[in-house]
Amino acid sequence: MRARPRGDYAVCPECGEKNPPGASFCGGCRLDLEKWFGASGGKRVLAGRYRLEEEIGRGGMRVVYRGFDEKLEMAVAIKLVPPELAKNRTTVAALKREAHTGIALAHPNIARLQTIDEADGEAFLVMEFVEWRTLESMVEEQGKLGEGDAVRVG
């Protein structure tokens, strides 16, 4: 599921429904698509600065996007609490704890946290974007990993 228009339809970031171009609301869940996609080339912009490019991960309480910081002109990762969970104080408190923990960590294998912010009632973290490959894609490309590669990957 990608949070952007694709071809001749727009995929809803909440329910995955394919909506016709120019639709104001999702036909599946009634999400306000104009608010979501905004006027930035069909891509949503948070806090007037962080453009959501593509969903790259999803967990129980967060969705992670490859994004672009329009002010610093650089790729970023944006961890966003979905709107239905952003109203929950416990969820937002957990995101803030994650931010405080992340800011204290410095390690080559941990993406650096840049900021925590809120926009339109949604809380999000902005982190350095790190190009990566999945273990599955590595095995597809190379076949079985050698001992050294397996140890390096962890």
PDB file of C-alpha atoms in Angstrom:
ATOM      1  CA  MET A   1       0.000   0.000   0.000  1.00  0.00           C
ATOM      2  CA  ARG A   2       1.502   3.327  -1.004  1.00  0.00           C
ATOM      3  CA  ALA A   3       0.410   6.738   0.191  1.00  0.00           C
ATOM      4  CA  ARG A   4       0.361   8.405  -3.211  1.00  0.00           C
ATOM      5  CA  PRO A   5      -1.536   8.479  -6.486  1.00  0.00           C
ATOM      6  CA  ARG A   6      -0.548   5.658  -8.830  1.00  0.00           C
ATOM      7  CA  GLY A   7      -1.323   5.925 -12.518  1.00  0.00           C
ATOM      8  CA  ASP A   8      -4.998   6.547 -13.014  1.00  0.00           C
ATOM      9  CA  TYR A   9      -6.013   6.087  -9.377  1.00  0.00           C
ATOM     10  CA  ALA A  10      -4.995   7.109  -5.846  1.00  0.00           C
ATOM     11  CA  VAL A  11      -4.425   4.401  -3.234  1.00  0.00           C
ATOM     12  CA  CYS A  12      -5.863   5.314   0.165  1.00  0.00           C
ATOM     13  CA  PRO A  13      -3.111   5.219   2.813  1.00  0.00           C
ATOM     14  CA  GLU A  14      -5.569   3.973   5.432  1.00  0.00           C
ATOM     15  CA  CYS A  15      -7.562   1.179   3.788  1.00  0.00           C
ATOM     16  CA  GLY A  16      -5.834   0.546   0.438  1.00  0.00           C
ATOM     17  CA  GLU A  17      -8.917   1.416  -1.648  1.00  0.00           C
ATOM     18  CA  LYS A  18      -8.191   2.522  -5.225  1.00  0.00           C
ATOM     19  CA  ASN A  19      -9.857   5.893  -5.764  1.00  0.00           C
ATOM     20  CA  PRO A  20     -10.325   7.824  -9.028  1.00  0.00           C
ATOM     21  CA  PRO A  21      -8.058  10.836  -9.570  1.00  0.00           C
ATOM     22  CA  GLY A  22      -9.462  13.994  -8.040  1.00  0.00           C
ATOM     23  CA  ALA A  23     -11.602  12.127  -5.478  1.00  0.00           C
ATOM     24  CA  SER A  24     -12.025  14.237  -2.345  1.00  0.00           C
ATOM     25  CA  PHE A  25     -12.759  11.327  -0.010  1.00  0.00           C
ATOM     26  CA  CYS A  26     -11.845   7.630  -0.041  1.00  0.00           C
ATOM     27  CA  GLY A  27     -14.696   5.428  -1.225  1.00  0.00           C
ATOM     28  CA  GLY A  28     -13.690   2.747   1.290  1.00  0.00           C
ATOM     29  CA  CYS A  29     -13.108   4.561   4.580  1.00  0.00           C
ATOM     30  CA  ARG A  30     -14.073   8.206   3.824  1.00  0.00           C
ATOM     31  CA  LEU A  31     -10.549   9.522   4.578  1.00  0.00           C
ATOM     32  CA  ASP A  32     -10.114  13.130   3.407  1.00  0.00           C
ATOM     33  CA  LEU A  33      -7.828  12.494   0.410  1.00  0.00           C
ATOM     34  CA  GLU A  34      -7.346  16.203  -0.326  1.00  0.00           C
ATOM     35  CA  LYS A  35      -5.920  16.718   3.158  1.00  0.00           C
ATOM     36  CA  TRP A  36      -3.768  13.609   2.794  1.00  0.00           C
ATOM     37  CA  PHE A  37      -2.312  14.242  -0.667  1.00  0.00           C
ATOM     38  CA  GLY A  38      -2.346  18.044  -0.540  1.00  0.00           C
ATOM     39  CA  ALA A  39      -0.997  20.093  -3.424  1.00  0.00           C
ATOM     40  CA  SER A  40       2.577  18.789  -3.548  1.00  0.00           C
ATOM     41  CA  GLY A  41       2.492  16.771  -6.737  1.00  0.00           C
ATOM     42  CA  GLY A  42      -0.019  14.383  -5.210  1.00  0.00           C
ATOM     43  CA  LYS A  43       2.224  13.718  -2.214  1.00  0.00           C
ATOM     44  CA  ARG A  44       1.323  14.644   1.316  1.00  0.00           C
ATOM     45  CA  VAL A  45       3.459  17.233   3.124  1.00  0.00           C
ATOM     46  CA  LEU A  46       3.674  17.335   6.931  1.00  0.00           C
ATOM     47  CA  ALA A  47       4.368  20.565   8.814  1.00  0.00           C
ATOM     48  CA  GLY A  48       4.841  22.371   5.498  1.00  0.00           C
ATOM     49  CA  ARG A  49       8.195  20.665   5.083  1.00  0.00           C
ATOM     50  CA  TYR A  50       8.285  16.841   5.079  1.00  0.00           C
ATOM     51  CA  ARG A  51       6.979  15.274   1.856  1.00  0.00           C
ATOM     52  CA  LEU A  52       5.832  11.646   2.153  1.00  0.00           C
ATOM     53  CA  GLU A  53       7.204   9.810  -0.875  1.00  0.00           C
ATOM     54  CA  GLU A  54       6.579   6.112  -0.343  1.00  0.00           C
ATOM     55  CA  GLU A  55       5.544   3.744   2.443  1.00  0.00           C
ATOM     56  CA  ILE A  56       8.536   1.556   3.341  1.00  0.00           C
ATOM     57  CA  GLY A  57       7.393  -0.132   6.547  1.00  0.00           C
ATOM     58  CA  ARG A  58       4.442  -0.684   8.827  1.00  0.00           C
ATOM     59  CA  GLY A  59       4.098  -1.881  12.392  1.00  0.00           C
ATOM     60  CA  GLY A  60       1.340  -2.076  14.969  1.00  0.00           C
ATOM     61  CA  MET A  61       1.339   1.618  15.863  1.00  0.00           C
ATOM     62  CA  ARG A  62       3.451   3.330  13.197  1.00  0.00           C
ATOM     63  CA  VAL A  63       3.867   3.685   9.436  1.00  0.00           C
ATOM     64  CA  VAL A  64       7.330   4.531   8.054  1.00  0.00           C
ATOM     65  CA  TYR A  65       7.760   6.515   4.857  1.00  0.00           C
ATOM     66  CA  ARG A  66      10.691   7.435   2.692  1.00  0.00           C
ATOM     67  CA  GLY A  67      10.299  11.180   2.619  1.00  0.00           C
ATOM     68  CA  PHE A  68      11.974  14.392   1.604  1.00  0.00           C
ATOM     69  CA  ASP A  69      12.782  17.375   3.815  1.00  0.00           C
ATOM     70  CA  GLU A  70      12.004  20.289   1.499  1.00  0.00           C
ATOM     71  CA  LYS A  71      13.781  22.785   3.761  1.00  0.00           C
ATOM     72  CA  LEU A  72      17.090  20.884   4.010  1.00  0.00           C
ATOM     73  CA  GLU A  73      16.633  19.301   0.559  1.00  0.00           C
ATOM     74  CA  MET A  74      17.468  15.774   1.663  1.00  0.00           C
ATOM     75  CA  ALA A  75      15.915  12.318   1.925  1.00  0.00           C
ATOM     76  CA  VAL A  76      14.534  11.394   5.358  1.00  0.00           C
ATOM     77  CA  ALA A  77      12.589   8.570   6.987  1.00  0.00           C
ATOM     78  CA  ILE A  78       9.330   9.621   8.599  1.00  0.00           C
ATOM     79  CA  LYS A  79       7.699   7.460  11.249  1.00  0.00           C
ATOM     80  CA  LEU A  80       4.062   8.528  11.476  1.00  0.00           C
ATOM     81  CA  VAL A  81       1.399   7.502  13.959  1.00  0.00           C
ATOM     82  CA  PRO A  82      -1.775   6.783  11.923  1.00  0.00           C
ATOM     83  CA  PRO A  83      -4.615   9.282  12.547  1.00  0.00           C
ATOM     84  CA  GLU A  84      -6.812   6.779  14.388  1.00  0.00           C
ATOM     85  CA  LEU A  85      -4.003   6.168  16.926  1.00  0.00           C
ATOM     86  CA  ALA A  86      -2.708   9.752  17.137  1.00  0.00           C
ATOM     87  CA  LYS A  87      -5.635  10.650  19.387  1.00  0.00           C
ATOM     88  CA  ASN A  88      -4.484   8.084  21.947  1.00  0.00           C
ATOM     89  CA  ARG A  89      -2.260   9.785  24.542  1.00  0.00           C
ATOM     90  CA  THR A  90      -0.523   6.507  25.388  1.00  0.00           C
ATOM     91  CA  THR A  91       0.512   6.005  21.745  1.00  0.00           C
ATOM     92  CA  VAL A  92       1.858   9.548  21.433  1.00  0.00           C
ATOM     93  CA  ALA A  93       3.676   9.184  24.776  1.00  0.00           C
ATOM     94  CA  ALA A  94       5.313   5.989  23.459  1.00  0.00           C
ATOM     95  CA  LEU A  95       6.470   7.876  20.356  1.00  0.00           C
ATOM     96  CA  LYS A  96       7.951  10.610  22.561  1.00  0.00           C
ATOM     97  CA  ARG A  97       9.761   8.000  24.680  1.00  0.00           C
ATOM     98  CA  GLU A  98      11.115   6.455  21.484  1.00  0.00           C
ATOM     99  CA  ALA A  99      12.354   9.899  20.417  1.00  0.00           C
ATOM    100  CA  HIS A 100      14.085  10.556  23.756  1.00  0.00           C
ATOM    101  CA  THR A 101      15.720   7.128  23.634  1.00  0.00           C
ATOM    102  CA  GLY A 102      16.715   7.526  19.984  1.00  0.00           C
ATOM    103  CA  ILE A 103      18.295  10.923  20.471  1.00  0.00           C
ATOM    104  CA  ALA A 104      20.594   9.452  23.142  1.00  0.00           C
ATOM    105  CA  LEU A 105      21.832   6.637  20.888  1.00  0.00           C
ATOM    106  CA  ALA A 106      24.754   6.989  18.510  1.00  0.00           C
ATOM    107  CA  HIS A 107      25.718   3.875  16.584  1.00  0.00           C
ATOM    108  CA  PRO A 108      26.505   3.211  12.895  1.00  0.00           C
ATOM    109  CA  ASN A 109      23.652   0.673  12.703  1.00  0.00           C
ATOM    110  CA  ILE A 110      20.998   3.013  14.126  1.00  0.00           C
ATOM    111  CA  ALA A 111      19.367   5.755  12.040  1.00  0.00           C
ATOM    112  CA  ARG A 112      19.863   9.148  13.681  1.00  0.00           C
ATOM    113  CA  LEU A 113      16.776  10.925  14.904  1.00  0.00           C
ATOM    114  CA  GLN A 114      16.391  14.481  13.593  1.00  0.00           C
ATOM    115  CA  THR A 115      13.188  15.657  15.258  1.00  0.00           C
ATOM    116  CA  ILE A 116       9.795  14.812  16.679  1.00  0.00           C
ATOM    117  CA  ASP A 117       6.867  16.948  15.575  1.00  0.00           C
ATOM    118  CA  GLU A 118       3.098  17.161  15.291  1.00  0.00           C
ATOM    119  CA  ALA A 119       1.002  18.450  12.421  1.00  0.00           C
ATOM    120  CA  ASP A 120      -2.748  18.331  11.878  1.00  0.00           C
ATOM    121  CA  GLY A 121      -3.152  16.249  15.037  1.00  0.00           C
ATOM    122  CA  GLU A 122      -0.631  13.607  13.935  1.00  0.00           C
ATOM    123  CA  ALA A 123       2.648  12.890  15.723  1.00  0.00           C
ATOM    124  CA  PHE A 124       5.738  11.821  13.781  1.00  0.00           C
ATOM    125  CA  LEU A 125       9.484  11.269  14.014  1.00  0.00           C
ATOM    126  CA  VAL A 126      11.916  12.375  11.316  1.00  0.00           C
ATOM    127  CA  MET A 127      15.099  10.310  11.010  1.00  0.00           C
ATOM    128  CA  GLU A 128      18.020   9.967   8.671  1.00  0.00           C
ATOM    129  CA  PHE A 129      17.095   7.859   5.654  1.00  0.00           C
ATOM    130  CA  VAL A 130      19.370   4.881   5.125  1.00  0.00           C
ATOM    131  CA  GLU A 131      19.315   2.950   1.848  1.00  0.00           C
ATOM    132  CA  TRP A 132      18.912  -0.734   2.657  1.00  0.00           C
ATOM    133  CA  ARG A 133      18.103  -4.101   1.195  1.00  0.00           C
ATOM    134  CA  THR A 134      16.052  -6.837   2.758  1.00  0.00           C
ATOM    135  CA  LEU A 135      17.595 -10.202   3.579  1.00  0.00           C
ATOM    136  CA  GLU A 136      15.074 -11.728   1.184  1.00  0.00           C
ATOM    137  CA  SER A 137      16.313  -9.554  -1.712  1.00  0.00           C
ATOM    138  CA  MET A 138      19.940 -10.417  -0.901  1.00  0.00           C
ATOM    139  CA  VAL A 139      19.193 -14.158  -1.029  1.00  0.00           C
ATOM    140  CA  GLU A 140      17.216 -13.718  -4.284  1.00  0.00           C
ATOM    141  CA  GLU A 141      20.179 -11.909  -5.876  1.00  0.00           C
ATOM    142  CA  GLN A 142      23.057 -13.976  -4.482  1.00  0.00           C
ATOM    143  CA  GLY A 143      21.557 -17.279  -3.434  1.00  0.00           C
ATOM    144  CA  LYS A 144      22.555 -18.775  -0.102  1.00  0.00           C
ATOM    145  CA  LEU A 145      24.695 -16.358   1.931  1.00  0.00           C
ATOM    146  CA  GLY A 146      28.215 -17.331   2.877  1.00  0.00           C
ATOM    147  CA  GLU A 147      29.180 -17.504   6.549  1.00  0.00           C
ATOM    148  CA  GLY A 148      30.870 -14.074   6.507  1.00  0.00           C
ATOM    149  CA  ASP A 149      27.848 -12.364   4.899  1.00  0.00           C
ATOM    150  CA  ALA A 150      25.439 -14.078   7.288  1.00  0.00           C
ATOM    151  CA  VAL A 151      27.463 -12.889  10.305  1.00  0.00           C
ATOM    152  CA  ARG A 152      27.681  -9.341   8.902  1.00  0.00           C
ATOM    153  CA  VAL A 153      23.912  -9.184   8.259  1.00  0.00           C
ATOM    154  CA  GLY A 154      23.167 -10.578  11.722  1.00  0.00           C
TER     155      GLY A 154
END
